[in-house]
Amino acid sequence: MNVQDNHKPRRPLVFYYLIAAVVLLLLNALVFPMIQEGSIRKTTYSDFLDGLKNRDIKEVQLEDDVIYYTIDENGKEVICKTGRIADDGDLVTRLDESGAVFTEEIPTQQSPLLMMLFSWVVPILIFVFIGQMISKKLAQSMGGPGAMTFGKSNAKIYVKSSTGIKFSDVAGEDEAKDLLTEIVDYLHYPEKYKEIGASMPKGALLVGPPGTGKTLLAKAVAGEANVPFFSISGSEFVEMFVGMGAAKVRDLFKQANEKAPCIVFIDEIDTIGKKRDGQIGGNDEREQTLNQLLTEMDGFDGSKGVVILAATNRPDSLDPALLRPGRFDRRIPVELPDLKGREEILKVHAKKIKIADNVNFSDIAKAAAGASGAELANIVNEAALRAVRSGRRFATQADMEESIEVVIAGYQKKNRVLSNKEKLIVSYHEIGHALVAAKQTESAPVHKITIIPRTSGALGYTMQVEDGEHFLLTKEELENKIATLTGGRAAEELIFHSITTGASNDIEQATKLARGMITRYGMSDEFDMVAMENVTNQYLGGDSSLACSFETQTKIDQKVVDLVRRQHEKARKILSDNMGKLHELAKYLYENETITGEEFMKILNAKPVEIPVNDTEE
Ligand code: ADP
Ligand code: MG
Ligand code: ZN
């Protein structure tokens, strides 16, 4: 809500008029006289006497301490001024003799036009200026600044490609681009589509997690389509006063209809498009705004060429009425980029910085699994910053790799010194994860392990890199993941016979996985294929709500504990079977603080150990 905006202390109009009055007074008292004086020539008393002697003085005006007089200079009358010397007794007689005329008042200004300008026109201009300032202020406090605000709906209009963003700036997301390209094409060549009787979707909804490029795609559409592009954020509709939001919607569509063909983009539409849940005391204003939006979307003629684009990362919270065909007919998923997509996004952003030729983008894309477009952009920028910090002219592969860690885990914390004992515990903990991961055939190999503390609070971490891309996970893979997560704690138990708080994040993740297996993926023998939980916020962390009886909840909890416990035991067994390697690797990590995947595998496979490898499969 812009409650604050509307209530920010607004100065009363009187204040501005007061300023105007003061400015005028100052002008009158100081500036105008100075300008007038400027046209009067100041002379010395001797000059005056000379003029007197030469009979040059035509008119004279004697005052108590100044003398104004006029002389003829090349046929032009010049007004002069000089101080008056007190004991010049016969001045009057001498003046009279010289033929000067005494006047009451020598007109001390030269150009009446100039004077009129200063006494009338300038004040009027000042008032006009102040009036404009006031109206601007009022407009601002009503609607906030905007590139080209219009009416009440203060949407920004971009005409032609003023954003400068093209489809080529959006990497990956090919499906989304295809769908949007079609819309742009329709706006350019409507005949082609009309001939066959096809009509364009009235609206398209871009849905996906944050940072995947939804807003960017909309901007690219604006850049590609040579039609006006209205951009407004959902939150801008939410107003302090009831009915204002609806009025803004009305206004927006009125403008759009006038400018058709055009594109209207409503970002973060979930702000106004939330389900009307009929709660008592629900948000009336929001519902009115939504109703107005629904009405307007029905009301306008699709063939006119007004296309509504909207973006959200909470599609499940949108009102179903908004999603039905005829309003947002098209739903364009903008998902997290896959391996190829990540590589392309990295390349697009790497064009903006100076980077070594031999950087292997595919490796970096692999290491940045799960990163969104925004995070990848950030990774590239961090790499450039790191290069500058270390005095290099361009970013290198190492910069990119380090910046992935920066974006995922935060900066290295140079001044946090772990005690030797803590460092040892962290070494064993991390190696515990890695060793369990490596010993389970289906688990991904480790890429890198470090025990340098990070600003995110992590004391160390294991970076796993999936070799290819997986879209399906088997039950065994999930179980192995849980085992890997428990591996850190298992190592602590085995070596130090005590446990620390360091495993809290592992515990959280393991629980989440185990819960999902039982409540959502039907991977428990007892519940078969029954969903016990519904995911609500698919794109924002994936919260879930239980949908089962209390008795079942108790059972679920029990099953989750059993599942994790089984994997924890498995991890402990793997580690105790490979105790020698655990010590060896932990020692290496303790001494070097960082170990890469290759070093790890080299040590692991160094000489055949006592115990054969494949002993863990049950
Ligand atoms: P959202 O989906 O949350 O609206 P944005 O469109 O605002 O995300 O994306 C934020 C930033 O991330 C963009 O400005 C861009 O720099 C980067 N980005 C995201 N996706 C992509 C992509 N597919 N290609 C290139 N850059 C991207
Ligand atoms: Mg956005
Ligand atoms: Zn851990």
PDB file of C-alpha atoms in Angstrom, residues 8-109:
ATOM      1  CA  LYS A   8       3.841  12.215   3.732  1.00  0.00           C
ATOM      2  CA  PRO A   9       3.711  15.710   5.222  1.00  0.00           C
ATOM      3  CA  ARG A  10       2.563  17.945   2.387  1.00  0.00           C
ATOM      4  CA  ARG A  11       3.452  21.617   2.715  1.00  0.00           C
ATOM      5  CA  PRO A  12       0.428  23.914   2.566  1.00  0.00           C
ATOM      6  CA  LEU A  13      -0.014  26.102  -0.498  1.00  0.00           C
ATOM      7  CA  VAL A  14       0.422  29.188   1.672  1.00  0.00           C
ATOM      8  CA  PHE A  15       4.001  28.118   2.134  1.00  0.00           C
ATOM      9  CA  TYR A  16       4.725  28.484  -1.581  1.00  0.00           C
ATOM     10  CA  TYR A  17       2.980  31.837  -1.822  1.00  0.00           C
ATOM     11  CA  LEU A  18       4.993  33.022   1.124  1.00  0.00           C
ATOM     12  CA  ILE A  19       8.171  32.083  -0.696  1.00  0.00           C
ATOM     13  CA  ALA A  20       6.941  33.935  -3.764  1.00  0.00           C
ATOM     14  CA  ALA A  21       6.238  37.041  -1.719  1.00  0.00           C
ATOM     15  CA  VAL A  22       9.648  36.956  -0.088  1.00  0.00           C
ATOM     16  CA  VAL A  23      11.343  36.524  -3.453  1.00  0.00           C
ATOM     17  CA  LEU A  24       9.466  39.517  -4.846  1.00  0.00           C
ATOM     18  CA  LEU A  25      10.316  41.665  -1.852  1.00  0.00           C
ATOM     19  CA  LEU A  26      13.968  40.793  -2.187  1.00  0.00           C
ATOM     20  CA  LEU A  27      13.886  41.583  -5.874  1.00  0.00           C
ATOM     21  CA  ASN A  28      12.274  44.938  -5.209  1.00  0.00           C
ATOM     22  CA  ALA A  29      14.547  45.877  -2.388  1.00  0.00           C
ATOM     23  CA  LEU A  30      17.860  44.746  -3.793  1.00  0.00           C
ATOM     24  CA  VAL A  31      17.892  43.629  -7.374  1.00  0.00           C
ATOM     25  CA  PHE A  32      15.714  46.199  -9.146  1.00  0.00           C
ATOM     26  CA  PRO A  33      17.430  49.216  -7.597  1.00  0.00           C
ATOM     27  CA  MET A  34      20.747  47.709  -8.533  1.00  0.00           C
ATOM     28  CA  ILE A  35      19.633  47.280 -12.083  1.00  0.00           C
ATOM     29  CA  GLN A  36      18.411  50.866 -12.113  1.00  0.00           C
ATOM     30  CA  GLU A  37      21.614  52.101 -10.578  1.00  0.00           C
ATOM     31  CA  GLY A  38      23.468  50.215 -13.221  1.00  0.00           C
ATOM     32  CA  SER A  39      22.200  52.640 -15.846  1.00  0.00           C
ATOM     33  CA  ILE A  40      23.423  55.660 -13.900  1.00  0.00           C
ATOM     34  CA  ARG A  41      27.036  56.642 -14.351  1.00  0.00           C
ATOM     35  CA  LYS A  42      28.897  57.272 -11.117  1.00  0.00           C
ATOM     36  CA  THR A  43      31.260  60.150 -11.337  1.00  0.00           C
ATOM     37  CA  THR A  44      33.584  62.012  -9.028  1.00  0.00           C
ATOM     38  CA  TYR A  45      32.886  65.483  -7.756  1.00  0.00           C
ATOM     39  CA  SER A  46      35.712  66.799  -9.927  1.00  0.00           C
ATOM     40  CA  ASP A  47      34.018  65.366 -13.009  1.00  0.00           C
ATOM     41  CA  PHE A  48      30.931  67.232 -11.940  1.00  0.00           C
ATOM     42  CA  LEU A  49      32.861  70.459 -11.511  1.00  0.00           C
ATOM     43  CA  ASP A  50      34.495  69.960 -14.917  1.00  0.00           C
ATOM     44  CA  GLY A  51      31.085  69.536 -16.485  1.00  0.00           C
ATOM     45  CA  LEU A  52      29.990  72.671 -14.710  1.00  0.00           C
ATOM     46  CA  LYS A  53      32.958  74.603 -16.015  1.00  0.00           C
ATOM     47  CA  ASN A  54      32.444  73.358 -19.588  1.00  0.00           C
ATOM     48  CA  ARG A  55      28.741  74.113 -19.396  1.00  0.00           C
ATOM     49  CA  ASP A  56      27.936  70.509 -20.226  1.00  0.00           C
ATOM     50  CA  ILE A  57      25.372  69.970 -17.522  1.00  0.00           C
ATOM     51  CA  LYS A  58      21.838  70.240 -18.774  1.00  0.00           C
ATOM     52  CA  GLU A  59      19.673  69.200 -15.882  1.00  0.00           C
ATOM     53  CA  VAL A  60      20.514  68.869 -12.236  1.00  0.00           C
ATOM     54  CA  GLN A  61      18.798  67.594  -9.164  1.00  0.00           C
ATOM     55  CA  LEU A  62      20.262  68.410  -5.800  1.00  0.00           C
ATOM     56  CA  GLU A  63      19.599  66.131  -2.904  1.00  0.00           C
ATOM     57  CA  ASP A  64      20.931  66.181   0.623  1.00  0.00           C
ATOM     58  CA  ASP A  65      23.988  64.106  -0.119  1.00  0.00           C
ATOM     59  CA  VAL A  66      23.844  63.216  -3.805  1.00  0.00           C
ATOM     60  CA  ILE A  67      23.643  65.157  -7.005  1.00  0.00           C
ATOM     61  CA  TYR A  68      22.022  63.690 -10.092  1.00  0.00           C
ATOM     62  CA  TYR A  69      22.788  65.491 -13.294  1.00  0.00           C
ATOM     63  CA  THR A  70      22.585  64.870 -16.985  1.00  0.00           C
ATOM     64  CA  ILE A  71      25.231  65.668 -19.534  1.00  0.00           C
ATOM     65  CA  ASP A  72      25.197  65.536 -23.258  1.00  0.00           C
ATOM     66  CA  GLU A  73      27.569  63.016 -24.660  1.00  0.00           C
ATOM     67  CA  ASN A  74      27.719  62.770 -28.439  1.00  0.00           C
ATOM     68  CA  GLY A  75      24.116  63.852 -28.616  1.00  0.00           C
ATOM     69  CA  LYS A  76      23.019  61.270 -26.053  1.00  0.00           C
ATOM     70  CA  GLU A  77      21.809  62.209 -22.638  1.00  0.00           C
ATOM     71  CA  VAL A  78      23.681  60.416 -19.881  1.00  0.00           C
ATOM     72  CA  ILE A  79      22.540  60.409 -16.272  1.00  0.00           C
ATOM     73  CA  CYS A  80      25.343  60.857 -13.794  1.00  0.00           C
ATOM     74  CA  LYS A  81      25.525  60.776 -10.065  1.00  0.00           C
ATOM     75  CA  THR A  82      28.032  62.108  -7.629  1.00  0.00           C
ATOM     76  CA  GLY A  83      28.344  62.724  -3.933  1.00  0.00           C
ATOM     77  CA  ARG A  84      27.614  66.189  -2.595  1.00  0.00           C
ATOM     78  CA  ILE A  85      30.271  68.073  -0.690  1.00  0.00           C
ATOM     79  CA  ALA A  86      28.713  69.889   2.188  1.00  0.00           C
ATOM     80  CA  ASP A  87      30.425  73.293   2.195  1.00  0.00           C
ATOM     81  CA  ASP A  88      30.037  74.064  -1.471  1.00  0.00           C
ATOM     82  CA  GLY A  89      28.148  77.238  -0.676  1.00  0.00           C
ATOM     83  CA  ASP A  90      27.721  78.880  -4.075  1.00  0.00           C
ATOM     84  CA  LEU A  91      27.020  75.705  -6.006  1.00  0.00           C
ATOM     85  CA  VAL A  92      23.482  76.760  -6.787  1.00  0.00           C
ATOM     86  CA  THR A  93      24.609  80.114  -8.202  1.00  0.00           C
ATOM     87  CA  ARG A  94      27.314  78.527 -10.286  1.00  0.00           C
ATOM     88  CA  LEU A  95      24.914  75.962 -11.642  1.00  0.00           C
ATOM     89  CA  ASP A  96      22.468  78.621 -12.492  1.00  0.00           C
ATOM     90  CA  GLU A  97      25.154  80.566 -14.265  1.00  0.00           C
ATOM     91  CA  SER A  98      26.240  77.527 -16.279  1.00  0.00           C
ATOM     92  CA  GLY A  99      22.772  77.262 -17.686  1.00  0.00           C
ATOM     93  CA  ALA A 100      21.753  74.014 -16.031  1.00  0.00           C
ATOM     94  CA  VAL A 101      18.111  73.494 -15.374  1.00  0.00           C
ATOM     95  CA  PHE A 102      17.035  72.479 -11.896  1.00  0.00           C
ATOM     96  CA  THR A 103      14.523  69.689 -11.931  1.00  0.00           C
ATOM     97  CA  GLU A 104      12.529  68.058  -9.206  1.00  0.00           C
ATOM     98  CA  GLU A 105      13.316  64.588 -10.405  1.00  0.00           C
ATOM     99  CA  ILE A 106      15.617  63.340 -13.061  1.00  0.00           C
ATOM    100  CA  PRO A 107      14.126  60.103 -14.373  1.00  0.00           C
ATOM    101  CA  THR A 108      16.672  57.715 -12.952  1.00  0.00           C
ATOM    102  CA  GLN A 109      15.673  54.835 -15.181  1.00  0.00           C
TER     103      GLN A 109
END
